[in-house]
Short mmCIF file of C-alpha atoms in Angstrom, two decimals:
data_model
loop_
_atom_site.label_atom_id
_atom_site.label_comp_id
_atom_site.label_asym_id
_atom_site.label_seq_id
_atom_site.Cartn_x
_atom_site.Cartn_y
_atom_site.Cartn_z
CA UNK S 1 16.28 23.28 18.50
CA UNK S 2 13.72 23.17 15.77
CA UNK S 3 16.28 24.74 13.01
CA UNK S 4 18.66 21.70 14.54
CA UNK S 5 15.59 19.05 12.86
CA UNK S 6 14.63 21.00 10.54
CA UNK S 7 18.06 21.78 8.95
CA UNK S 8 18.95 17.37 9.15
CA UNK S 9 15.72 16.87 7.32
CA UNK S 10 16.43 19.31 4.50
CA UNK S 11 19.76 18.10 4.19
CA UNK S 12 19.05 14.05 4.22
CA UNK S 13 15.77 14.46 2.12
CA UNK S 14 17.00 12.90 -0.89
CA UNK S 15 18.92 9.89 1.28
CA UNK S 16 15.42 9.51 2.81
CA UNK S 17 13.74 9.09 -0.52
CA UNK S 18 15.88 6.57 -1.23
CA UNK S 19 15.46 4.63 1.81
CA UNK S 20 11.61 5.51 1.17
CA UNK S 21 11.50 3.70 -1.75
CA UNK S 22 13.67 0.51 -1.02
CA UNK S 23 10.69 -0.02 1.36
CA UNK S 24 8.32 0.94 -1.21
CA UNK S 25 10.07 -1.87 -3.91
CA UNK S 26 8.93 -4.58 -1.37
CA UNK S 27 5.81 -6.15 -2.67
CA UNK S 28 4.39 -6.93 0.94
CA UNK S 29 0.96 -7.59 -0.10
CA UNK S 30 -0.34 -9.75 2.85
CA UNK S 31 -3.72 -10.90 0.97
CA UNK S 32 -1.64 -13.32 -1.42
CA UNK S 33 -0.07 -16.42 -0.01
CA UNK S 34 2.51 -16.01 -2.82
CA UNK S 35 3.97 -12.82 -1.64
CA UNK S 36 3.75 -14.46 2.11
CA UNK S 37 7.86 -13.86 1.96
CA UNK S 38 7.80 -10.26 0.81
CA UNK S 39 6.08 -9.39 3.88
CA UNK S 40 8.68 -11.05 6.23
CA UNK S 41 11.01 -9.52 4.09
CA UNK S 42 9.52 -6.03 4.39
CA UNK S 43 9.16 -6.76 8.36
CA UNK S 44 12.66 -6.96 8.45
CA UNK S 45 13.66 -4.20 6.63
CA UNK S 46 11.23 -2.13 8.84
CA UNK S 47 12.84 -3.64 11.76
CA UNK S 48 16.11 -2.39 10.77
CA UNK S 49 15.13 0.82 10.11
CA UNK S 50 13.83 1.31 13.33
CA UNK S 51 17.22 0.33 14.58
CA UNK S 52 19.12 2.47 12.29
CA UNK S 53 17.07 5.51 13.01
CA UNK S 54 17.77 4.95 16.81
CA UNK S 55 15.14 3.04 18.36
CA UNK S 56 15.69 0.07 20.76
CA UNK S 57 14.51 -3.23 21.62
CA UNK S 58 13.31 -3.76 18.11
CA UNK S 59 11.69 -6.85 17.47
CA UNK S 60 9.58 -9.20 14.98
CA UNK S 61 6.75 -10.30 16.91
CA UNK S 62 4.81 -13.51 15.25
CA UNK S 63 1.62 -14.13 15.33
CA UNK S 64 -1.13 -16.52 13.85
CA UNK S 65 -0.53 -14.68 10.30
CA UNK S 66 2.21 -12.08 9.33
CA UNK S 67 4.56 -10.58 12.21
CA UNK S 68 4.59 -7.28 13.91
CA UNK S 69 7.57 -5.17 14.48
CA UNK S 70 7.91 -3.29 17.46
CA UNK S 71 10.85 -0.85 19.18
CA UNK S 72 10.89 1.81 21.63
CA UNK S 73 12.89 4.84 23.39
CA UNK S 74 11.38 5.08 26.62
CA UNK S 75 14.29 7.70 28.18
CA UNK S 76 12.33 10.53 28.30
CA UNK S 77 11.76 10.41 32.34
CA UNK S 78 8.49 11.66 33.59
CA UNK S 79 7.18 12.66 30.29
CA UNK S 80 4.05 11.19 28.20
CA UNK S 81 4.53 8.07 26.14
CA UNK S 82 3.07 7.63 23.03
CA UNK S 83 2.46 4.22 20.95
CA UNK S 84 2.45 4.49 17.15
CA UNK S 85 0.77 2.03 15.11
CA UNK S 86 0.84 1.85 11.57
CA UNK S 87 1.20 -1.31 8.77
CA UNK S 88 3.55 -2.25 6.25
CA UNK S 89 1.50 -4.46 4.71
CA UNK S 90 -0.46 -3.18 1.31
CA UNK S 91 -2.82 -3.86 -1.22
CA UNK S 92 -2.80 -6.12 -4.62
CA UNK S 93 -2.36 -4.12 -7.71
CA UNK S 94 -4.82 -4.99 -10.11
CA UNK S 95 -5.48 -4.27 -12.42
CA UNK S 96 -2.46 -3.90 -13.65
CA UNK S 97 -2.99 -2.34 -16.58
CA UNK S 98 -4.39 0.41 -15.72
CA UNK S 99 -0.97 1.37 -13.79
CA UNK S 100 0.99 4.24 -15.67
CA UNK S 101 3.95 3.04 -13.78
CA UNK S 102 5.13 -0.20 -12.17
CA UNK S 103 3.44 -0.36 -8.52
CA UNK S 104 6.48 -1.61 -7.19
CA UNK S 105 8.89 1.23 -8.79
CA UNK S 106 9.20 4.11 -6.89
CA UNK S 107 8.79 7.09 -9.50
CA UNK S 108 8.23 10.99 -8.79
CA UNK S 109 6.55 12.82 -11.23
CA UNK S 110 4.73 16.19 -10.48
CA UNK S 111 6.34 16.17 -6.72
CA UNK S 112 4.03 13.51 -6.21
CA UNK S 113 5.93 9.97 -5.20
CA UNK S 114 3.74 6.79 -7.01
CA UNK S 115 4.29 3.51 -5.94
CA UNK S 116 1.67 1.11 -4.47
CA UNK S 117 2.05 1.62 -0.51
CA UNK S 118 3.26 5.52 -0.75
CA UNK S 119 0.17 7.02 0.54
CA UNK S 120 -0.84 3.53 2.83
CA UNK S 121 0.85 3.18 4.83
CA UNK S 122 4.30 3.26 4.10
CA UNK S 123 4.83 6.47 3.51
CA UNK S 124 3.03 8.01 6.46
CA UNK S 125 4.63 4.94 8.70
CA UNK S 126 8.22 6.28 7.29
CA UNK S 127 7.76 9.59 8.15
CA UNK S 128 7.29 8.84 11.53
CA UNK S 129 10.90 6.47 11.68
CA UNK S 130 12.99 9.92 9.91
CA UNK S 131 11.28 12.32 12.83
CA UNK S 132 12.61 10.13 15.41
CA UNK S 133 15.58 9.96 13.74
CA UNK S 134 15.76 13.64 12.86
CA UNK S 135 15.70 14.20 16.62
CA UNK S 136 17.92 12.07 18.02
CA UNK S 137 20.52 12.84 15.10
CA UNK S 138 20.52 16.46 16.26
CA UNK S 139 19.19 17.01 19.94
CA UNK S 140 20.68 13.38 21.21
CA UNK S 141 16.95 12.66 22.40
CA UNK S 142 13.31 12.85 22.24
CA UNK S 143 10.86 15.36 23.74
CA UNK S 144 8.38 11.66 24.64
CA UNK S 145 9.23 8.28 25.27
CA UNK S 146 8.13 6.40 21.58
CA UNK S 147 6.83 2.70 21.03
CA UNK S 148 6.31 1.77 17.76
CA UNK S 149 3.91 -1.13 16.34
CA UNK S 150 3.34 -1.84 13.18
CA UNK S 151 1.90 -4.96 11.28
CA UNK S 152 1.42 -7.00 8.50
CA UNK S 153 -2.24 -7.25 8.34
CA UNK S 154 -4.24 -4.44 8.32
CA UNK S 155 -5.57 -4.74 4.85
CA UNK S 156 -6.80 -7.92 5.48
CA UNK S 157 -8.48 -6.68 8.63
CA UNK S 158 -6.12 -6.97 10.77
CA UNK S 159 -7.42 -10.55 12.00
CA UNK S 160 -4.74 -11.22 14.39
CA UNK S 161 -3.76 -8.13 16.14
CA UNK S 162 -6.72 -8.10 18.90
CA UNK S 163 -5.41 -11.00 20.81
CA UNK S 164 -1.86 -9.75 19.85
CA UNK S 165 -2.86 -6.12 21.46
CA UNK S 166 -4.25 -8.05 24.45
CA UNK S 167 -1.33 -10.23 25.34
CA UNK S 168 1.11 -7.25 24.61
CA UNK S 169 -0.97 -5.01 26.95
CA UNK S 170 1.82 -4.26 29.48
CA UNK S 171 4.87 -4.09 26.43
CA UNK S 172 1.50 -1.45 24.92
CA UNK S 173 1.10 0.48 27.72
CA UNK S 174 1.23 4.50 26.66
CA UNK S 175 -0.85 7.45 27.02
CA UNK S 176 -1.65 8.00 23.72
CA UNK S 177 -2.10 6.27 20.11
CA UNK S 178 -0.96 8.21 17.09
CA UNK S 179 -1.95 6.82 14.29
CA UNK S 180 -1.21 8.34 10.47
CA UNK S 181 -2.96 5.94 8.33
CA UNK S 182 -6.08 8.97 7.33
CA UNK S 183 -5.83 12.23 5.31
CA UNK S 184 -6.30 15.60 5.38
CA UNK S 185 -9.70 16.74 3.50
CA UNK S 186 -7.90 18.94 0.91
CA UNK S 187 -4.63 19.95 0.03
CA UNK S 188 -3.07 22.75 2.17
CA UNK S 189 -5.39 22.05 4.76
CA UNK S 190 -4.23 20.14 7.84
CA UNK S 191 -6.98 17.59 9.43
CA UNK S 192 -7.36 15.76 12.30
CA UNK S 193 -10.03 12.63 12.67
CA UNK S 194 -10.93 12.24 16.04
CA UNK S 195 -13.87 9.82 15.29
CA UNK S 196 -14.77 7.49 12.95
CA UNK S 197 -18.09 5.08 12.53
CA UNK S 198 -18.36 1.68 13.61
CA UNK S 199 -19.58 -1.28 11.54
CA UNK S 200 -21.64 -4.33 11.27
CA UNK S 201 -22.96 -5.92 8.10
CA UNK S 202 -25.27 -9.63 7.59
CA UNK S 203 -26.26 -11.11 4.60
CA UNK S 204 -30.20 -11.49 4.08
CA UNK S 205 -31.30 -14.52 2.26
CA UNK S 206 -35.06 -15.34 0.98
CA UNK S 207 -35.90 -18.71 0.15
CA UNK S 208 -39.01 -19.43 -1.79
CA UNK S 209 -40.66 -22.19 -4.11
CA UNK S 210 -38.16 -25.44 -3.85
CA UNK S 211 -36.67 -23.90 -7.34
CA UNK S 212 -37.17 -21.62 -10.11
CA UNK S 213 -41.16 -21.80 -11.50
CA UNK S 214 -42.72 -20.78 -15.15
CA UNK S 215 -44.27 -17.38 -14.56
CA UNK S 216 -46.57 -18.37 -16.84
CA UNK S 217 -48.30 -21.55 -14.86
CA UNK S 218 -47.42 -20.36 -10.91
CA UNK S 219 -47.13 -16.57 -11.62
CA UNK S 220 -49.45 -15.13 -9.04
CA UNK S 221 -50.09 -18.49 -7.14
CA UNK S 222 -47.00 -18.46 -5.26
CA UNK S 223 -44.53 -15.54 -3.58
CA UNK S 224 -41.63 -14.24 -6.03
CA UNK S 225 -38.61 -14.54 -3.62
CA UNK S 226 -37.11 -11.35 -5.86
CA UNK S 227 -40.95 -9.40 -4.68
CA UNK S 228 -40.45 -10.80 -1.03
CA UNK S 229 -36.90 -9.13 -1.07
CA UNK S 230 -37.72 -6.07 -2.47
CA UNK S 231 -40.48 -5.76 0.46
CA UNK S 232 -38.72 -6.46 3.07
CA UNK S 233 -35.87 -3.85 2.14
CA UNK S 234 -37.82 -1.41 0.97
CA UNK S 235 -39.02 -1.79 5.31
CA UNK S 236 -35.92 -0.61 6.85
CA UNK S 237 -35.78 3.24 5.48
CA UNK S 238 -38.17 5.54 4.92
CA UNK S 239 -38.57 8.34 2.05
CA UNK S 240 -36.83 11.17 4.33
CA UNK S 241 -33.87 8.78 5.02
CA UNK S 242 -34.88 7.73 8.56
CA UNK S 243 -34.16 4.25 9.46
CA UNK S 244 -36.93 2.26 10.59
CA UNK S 245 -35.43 -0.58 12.71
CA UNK S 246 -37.33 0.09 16.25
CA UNK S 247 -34.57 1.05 18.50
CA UNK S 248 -32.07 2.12 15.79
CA UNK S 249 -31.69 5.74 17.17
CA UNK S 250 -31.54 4.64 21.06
CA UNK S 251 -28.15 4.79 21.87
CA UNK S 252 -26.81 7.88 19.14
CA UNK S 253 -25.21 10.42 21.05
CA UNK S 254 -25.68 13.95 19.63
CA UNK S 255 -22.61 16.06 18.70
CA UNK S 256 -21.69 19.01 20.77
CA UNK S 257 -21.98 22.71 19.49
CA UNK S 258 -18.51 22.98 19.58
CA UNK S 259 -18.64 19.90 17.08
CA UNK S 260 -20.99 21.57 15.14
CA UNK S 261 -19.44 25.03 14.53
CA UNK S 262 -16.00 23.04 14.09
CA UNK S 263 -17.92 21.36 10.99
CA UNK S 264 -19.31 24.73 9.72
CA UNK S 265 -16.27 26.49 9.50
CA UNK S 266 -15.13 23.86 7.02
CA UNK S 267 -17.60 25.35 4.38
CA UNK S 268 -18.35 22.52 2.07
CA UNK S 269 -20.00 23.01 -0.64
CA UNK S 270 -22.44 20.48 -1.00
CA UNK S 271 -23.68 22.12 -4.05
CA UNK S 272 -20.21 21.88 -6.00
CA UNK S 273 -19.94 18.44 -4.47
CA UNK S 274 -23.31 17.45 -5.77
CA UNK S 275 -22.33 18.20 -9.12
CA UNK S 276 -19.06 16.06 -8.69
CA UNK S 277 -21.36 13.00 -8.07
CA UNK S 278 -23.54 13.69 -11.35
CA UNK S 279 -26.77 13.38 -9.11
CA UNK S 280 -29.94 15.73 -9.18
CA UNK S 281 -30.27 16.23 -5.48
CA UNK S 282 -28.21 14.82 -2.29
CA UNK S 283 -30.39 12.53 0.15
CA UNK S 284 -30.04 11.49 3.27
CA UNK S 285 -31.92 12.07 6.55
CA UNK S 286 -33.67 15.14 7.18
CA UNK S 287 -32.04 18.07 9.13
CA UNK S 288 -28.38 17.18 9.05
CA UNK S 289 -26.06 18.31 6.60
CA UNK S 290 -23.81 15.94 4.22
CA UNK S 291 -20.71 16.42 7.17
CA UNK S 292 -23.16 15.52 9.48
CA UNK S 293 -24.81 12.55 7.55
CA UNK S 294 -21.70 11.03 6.84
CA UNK S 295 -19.63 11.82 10.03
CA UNK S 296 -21.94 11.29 12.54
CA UNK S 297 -25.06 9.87 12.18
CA UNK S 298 -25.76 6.12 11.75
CA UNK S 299 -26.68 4.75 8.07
CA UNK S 300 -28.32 1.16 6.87
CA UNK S 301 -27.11 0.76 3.26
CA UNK S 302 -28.06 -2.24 0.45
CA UNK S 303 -24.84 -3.05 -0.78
CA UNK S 304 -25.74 -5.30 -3.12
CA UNK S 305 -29.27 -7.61 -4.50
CA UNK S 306 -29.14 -10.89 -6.04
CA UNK S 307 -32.38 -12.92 -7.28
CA UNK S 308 -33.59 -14.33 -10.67
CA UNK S 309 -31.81 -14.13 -14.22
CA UNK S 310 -29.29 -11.86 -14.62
CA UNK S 311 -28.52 -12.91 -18.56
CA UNK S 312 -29.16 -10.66 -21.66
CA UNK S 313 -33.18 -10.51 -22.75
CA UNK S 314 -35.63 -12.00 -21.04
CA UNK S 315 -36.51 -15.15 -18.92
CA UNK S 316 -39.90 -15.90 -17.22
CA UNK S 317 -39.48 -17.13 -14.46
CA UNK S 318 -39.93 -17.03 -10.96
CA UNK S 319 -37.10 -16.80 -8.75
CA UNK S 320 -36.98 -19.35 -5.78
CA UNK S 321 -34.19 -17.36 -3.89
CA UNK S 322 -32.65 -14.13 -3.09
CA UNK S 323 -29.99 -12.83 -1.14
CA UNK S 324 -29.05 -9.26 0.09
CA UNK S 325 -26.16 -7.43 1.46
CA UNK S 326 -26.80 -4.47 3.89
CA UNK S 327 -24.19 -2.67 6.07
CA UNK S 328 -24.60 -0.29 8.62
CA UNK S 329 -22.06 2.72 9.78
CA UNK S 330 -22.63 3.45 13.45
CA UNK S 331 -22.01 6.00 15.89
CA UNK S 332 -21.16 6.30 19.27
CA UNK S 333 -22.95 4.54 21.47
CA UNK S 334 -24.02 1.96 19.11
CA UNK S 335 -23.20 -1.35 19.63
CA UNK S 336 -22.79 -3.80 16.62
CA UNK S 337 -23.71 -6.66 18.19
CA UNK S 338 -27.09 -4.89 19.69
CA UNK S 339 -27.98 -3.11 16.51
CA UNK S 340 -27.64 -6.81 14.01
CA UNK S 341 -29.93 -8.42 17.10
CA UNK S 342 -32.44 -4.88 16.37
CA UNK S 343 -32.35 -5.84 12.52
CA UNK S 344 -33.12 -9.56 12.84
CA UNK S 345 -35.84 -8.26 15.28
CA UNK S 346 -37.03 -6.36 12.40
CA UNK S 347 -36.75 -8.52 9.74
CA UNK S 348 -39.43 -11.01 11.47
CA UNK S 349 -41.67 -8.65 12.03
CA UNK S 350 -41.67 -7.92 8.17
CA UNK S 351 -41.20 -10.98 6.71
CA UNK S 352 -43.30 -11.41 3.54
CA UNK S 353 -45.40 -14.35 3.79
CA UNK S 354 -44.92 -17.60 1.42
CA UNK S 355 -40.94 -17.44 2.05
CA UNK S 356 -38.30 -18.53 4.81
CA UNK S 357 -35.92 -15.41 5.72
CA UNK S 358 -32.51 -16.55 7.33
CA UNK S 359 -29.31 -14.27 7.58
CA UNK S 360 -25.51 -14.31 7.85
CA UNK S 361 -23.31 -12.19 9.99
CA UNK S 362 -20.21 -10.43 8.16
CA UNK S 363 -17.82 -8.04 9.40
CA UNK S 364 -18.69 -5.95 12.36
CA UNK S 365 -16.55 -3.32 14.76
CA UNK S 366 -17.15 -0.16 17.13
CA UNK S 367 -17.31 3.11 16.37
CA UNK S 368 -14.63 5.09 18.76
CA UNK S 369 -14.30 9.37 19.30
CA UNK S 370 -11.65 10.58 21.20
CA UNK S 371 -13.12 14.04 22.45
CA UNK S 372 -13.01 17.02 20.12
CA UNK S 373 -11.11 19.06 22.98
CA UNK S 374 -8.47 16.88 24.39
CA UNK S 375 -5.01 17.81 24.96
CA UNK S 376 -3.36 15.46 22.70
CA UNK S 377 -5.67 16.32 19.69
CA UNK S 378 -5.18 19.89 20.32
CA UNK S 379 -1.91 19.38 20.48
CA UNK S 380 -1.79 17.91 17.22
CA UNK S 381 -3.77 20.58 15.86
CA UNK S 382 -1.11 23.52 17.23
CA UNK S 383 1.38 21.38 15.21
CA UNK S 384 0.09 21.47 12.01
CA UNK S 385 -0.69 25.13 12.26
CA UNK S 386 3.31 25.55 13.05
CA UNK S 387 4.16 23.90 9.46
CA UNK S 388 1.44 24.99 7.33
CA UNK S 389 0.37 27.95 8.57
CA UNK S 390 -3.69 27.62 8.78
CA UNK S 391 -5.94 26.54 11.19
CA UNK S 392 -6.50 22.99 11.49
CA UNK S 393 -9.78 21.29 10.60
CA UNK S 394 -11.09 18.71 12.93
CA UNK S 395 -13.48 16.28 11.45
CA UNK S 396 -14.85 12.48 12.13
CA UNK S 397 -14.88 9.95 9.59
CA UNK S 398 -17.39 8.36 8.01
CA UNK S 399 -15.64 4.60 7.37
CA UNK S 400 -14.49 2.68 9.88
CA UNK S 401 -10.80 1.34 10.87
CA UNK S 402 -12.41 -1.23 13.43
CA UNK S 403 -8.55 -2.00 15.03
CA UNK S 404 -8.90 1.92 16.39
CA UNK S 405 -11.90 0.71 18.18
CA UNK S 406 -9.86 -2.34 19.36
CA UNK S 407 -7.17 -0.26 20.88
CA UNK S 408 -10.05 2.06 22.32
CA UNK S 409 -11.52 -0.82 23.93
CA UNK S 410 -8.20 -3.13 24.72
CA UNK S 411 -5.95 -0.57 25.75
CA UNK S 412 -8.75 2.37 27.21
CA UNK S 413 -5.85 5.08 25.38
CA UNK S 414 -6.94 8.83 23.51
CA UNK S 415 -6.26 8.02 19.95
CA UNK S 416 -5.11 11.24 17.71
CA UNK S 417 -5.82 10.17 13.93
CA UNK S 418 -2.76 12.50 12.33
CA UNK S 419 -2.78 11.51 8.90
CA UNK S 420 -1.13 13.68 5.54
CA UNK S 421 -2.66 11.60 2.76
CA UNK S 422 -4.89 13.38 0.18
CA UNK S 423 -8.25 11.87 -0.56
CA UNK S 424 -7.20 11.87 -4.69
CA UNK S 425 -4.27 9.46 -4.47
CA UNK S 426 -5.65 6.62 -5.17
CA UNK S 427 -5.00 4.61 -1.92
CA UNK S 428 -6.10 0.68 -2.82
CA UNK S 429 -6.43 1.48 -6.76
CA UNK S 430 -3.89 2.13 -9.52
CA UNK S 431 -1.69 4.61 -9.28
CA UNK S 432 -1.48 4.96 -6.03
CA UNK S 433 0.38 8.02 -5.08
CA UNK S 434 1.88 10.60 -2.26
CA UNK S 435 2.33 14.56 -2.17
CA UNK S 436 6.24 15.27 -1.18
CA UNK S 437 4.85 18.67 0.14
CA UNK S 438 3.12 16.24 2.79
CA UNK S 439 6.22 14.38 2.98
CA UNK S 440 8.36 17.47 3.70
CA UNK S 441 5.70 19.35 5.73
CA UNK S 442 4.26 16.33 7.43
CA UNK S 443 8.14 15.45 8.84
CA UNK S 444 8.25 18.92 10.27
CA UNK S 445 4.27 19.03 11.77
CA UNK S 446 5.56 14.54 13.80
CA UNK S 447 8.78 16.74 15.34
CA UNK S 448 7.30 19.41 16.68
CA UNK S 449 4.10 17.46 17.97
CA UNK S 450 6.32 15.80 20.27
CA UNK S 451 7.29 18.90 21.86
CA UNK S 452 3.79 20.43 22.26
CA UNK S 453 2.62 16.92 23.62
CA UNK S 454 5.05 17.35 26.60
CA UNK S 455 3.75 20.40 27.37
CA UNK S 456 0.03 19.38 26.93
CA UNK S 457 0.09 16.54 29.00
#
């Protein structure tokens, strides 16, 4: 049965590359009104793709912005069904000169496929059309009943697909999310993400004197609204990395050993990777390693500082305002709304005196972990070994996709994170870019996941 997909795939790669990058010439960049009829367009080629490669009930599905197309094979009696999200949708281009190649014409060079789109999402989202395809072709059905879902929005944030996801909870109903929209953490090596941080970010802003003074006549009569910022951020962390919001830590659950040992038998070399950043030293808090500071503990990060004058040479004066960013990555049990009410908490208990302090929600979301030893991620993880022939790494991430969350929350599904991108290439910049060993290999690893997820759950 395998040789069966294995053989079609072999024989129609070139036919799928072509199809691969009709979709890829579609310039469905949902951020720009102008392009507002690219996306439909590209909706509409995905939705007859999906029919073409065998799926039923296809659909465009509005909603408040771009549409979601959805399609299923649910004839797979008894077995486990799985829902598949992805998104069509991509990011702007610019600069555009800094481009080698057009973003929106397909071109291989190096086995690697460039094209904006043809590492996120398209790409991975395509692969997963030709497997179902690839199976049906050549064993007349699948191994799982398959619902697909994938939007318009998600680099935009995906503002209308919560309420979509909740009104579509009975059409959504599966028992388990595969998602391919990560990567693997080097090339040859298969990875699963079964975790990634949540979210929540405010804007701080310090108000002073009524506006800007001569340093000269009020300089030490009055607080500096730059000095007042600088104070109060310099409150939140302390020199071994710690944050010192009261209350920060409550709710972090600890990784298991299991965890642990998983993340040690990646090896990193934090001393090569040190070197890569062109800093002295890594920092972060004390007694975790970088894996660990940047998988699974919580952060509070400055993002960005304004105050004063910002022009070439010099200006005396005192500035009247300021205004911070900060953003904080959280962990599991964190909750965003709880840790922003811990900050504010914090930030009038340190306000400097002689200023008024007010902030500004931003974006926020969960964290979510599907556990390190369920079935379906295991599952996963005996299908990439099939195709490339090492053990599979199993990692969290440190960013956030806060619709993962959503489904976590909405839908109360396991969600496996298979992704085949390569962190070098150059997702949302220029150049933009996609291994065809992934292509070829990651085909293979979707078919024969279905079959071990049959058995597995």
């Amino acid at each position: 049965m395998a040789t069966n997909f294995e053989q079609y795939l072999k024989h129609n790669r070139q036919k799928h590359l072509d199809e691969l990058f009709d979709f890829l010439r579609i310039p469905s960049i949902s951020s720009l009104s102008e392009h507002k009829e690219d996306v439909k367009t590209c909706a509409e080629w995905l939705a007859q793709s999906l029919m073409s490669a065998g799926l039923e009930n296809v659909k465009i599905m509005e909603t408040d912005g771009h549409p979601v197309v959805y399609g299923d094979w649910l004839h797979a009696e008894g077995k486990p069904t799985v829902l598949i999200y992805g998104h069509y949708d991509v990011q702007p281009v610019d600069p555009l000169h800094l481009w080698d190649t057009p973003p929106f014409e397909p071109t291989i060079s190096d086995e690697k496929l460039f094209a904006r789109g043809a590492s996120d999402d398209k790409g991975q989202v395509f692969m997963h059309v030709k497997a179902i395809e690839a199976l049906l072709q050549t064993t007349g059905a699948l191994p799982v009943n398959i619902k697909m879902m994938i939007e318009g929005e998600e680099e935009v944030g995906s503002p209308n697909l919560p309420i979509f996801v909740e009104n579509q909870k009975d059409l959504l109903a599966a028992d388990v999310i595969v998602i391919s929209d990560t990567g693997m953490i080097e090339k040859g090596k298969p990875t699963i993400c079964y975790g990634l941080r949540g979210l929540c970010g405010m804007q701080i802003n310090v108000k002073g004197t009524k506006g800007d003074l001569h340093s000269g006549l009020y300089g030490g009569g009055v607080q500096n609204a730059a000095h007042a910022i600088v104070e109060l951020l310099a409150s939140f962390r302390g020199k071994d990395g710690r944050i010192l919001v009261d209350g920060f830590y409550d709710k972090v659950v600890a990784i298991t050993d299991n965890e642990k040992k998983a993340y040690e038998a990646l090896h990193t070399d934090e001393e090569k990777l040190r070197q890569d950043l062109g800093v002295p030293k890594l920092f972060g808090e004390k007694g975790y390693t970088f894996n660990e500071r940047t998988w699974v503990r919580p952060t509070l990060e400055i993002n960005g500082v304004y105050s004063g004058f910002q022009g070439e040479g010099i200006k005396t004066v005192l500035p009247s305002e300021a205004a911070a960013k900060i953003t904080c990555r959280l962990v599991p049990d964190q909750d965003p709304d709880e840790i922003l009410a811990l900050i504010e908490k914090h930030i009038d208990a340190n306000k400097p005196e002689g200023v008024t302090v007010t902030v500004e929600h931003l974006d926020k979301g969960a964290p979510y972990v599907t556990p390190y030893d369920h079935p379906a991620i295991q599952a996963a993880g005996r299908a990439y070994e099939k195709v490339y022939n090492v053990p599979t790494s199993y990692t969290r991430g440190g960013g956030s996709i806060p619709i993962v969350a959503t489904f976590d929350q909405i839908l109360n599904l396991p969600v496996v994170l298979m992704g085949f991108g390569l962190p070098d290439e150059n997702f949302h910049a220029p150049n933009e870019h996609f291994h065809l060993e992934n292509f070829d290999k990651g085909l293979l690893t979707i078919c024969h996941y279905w079959y071990e997820l049959t058995d597995a759950m």
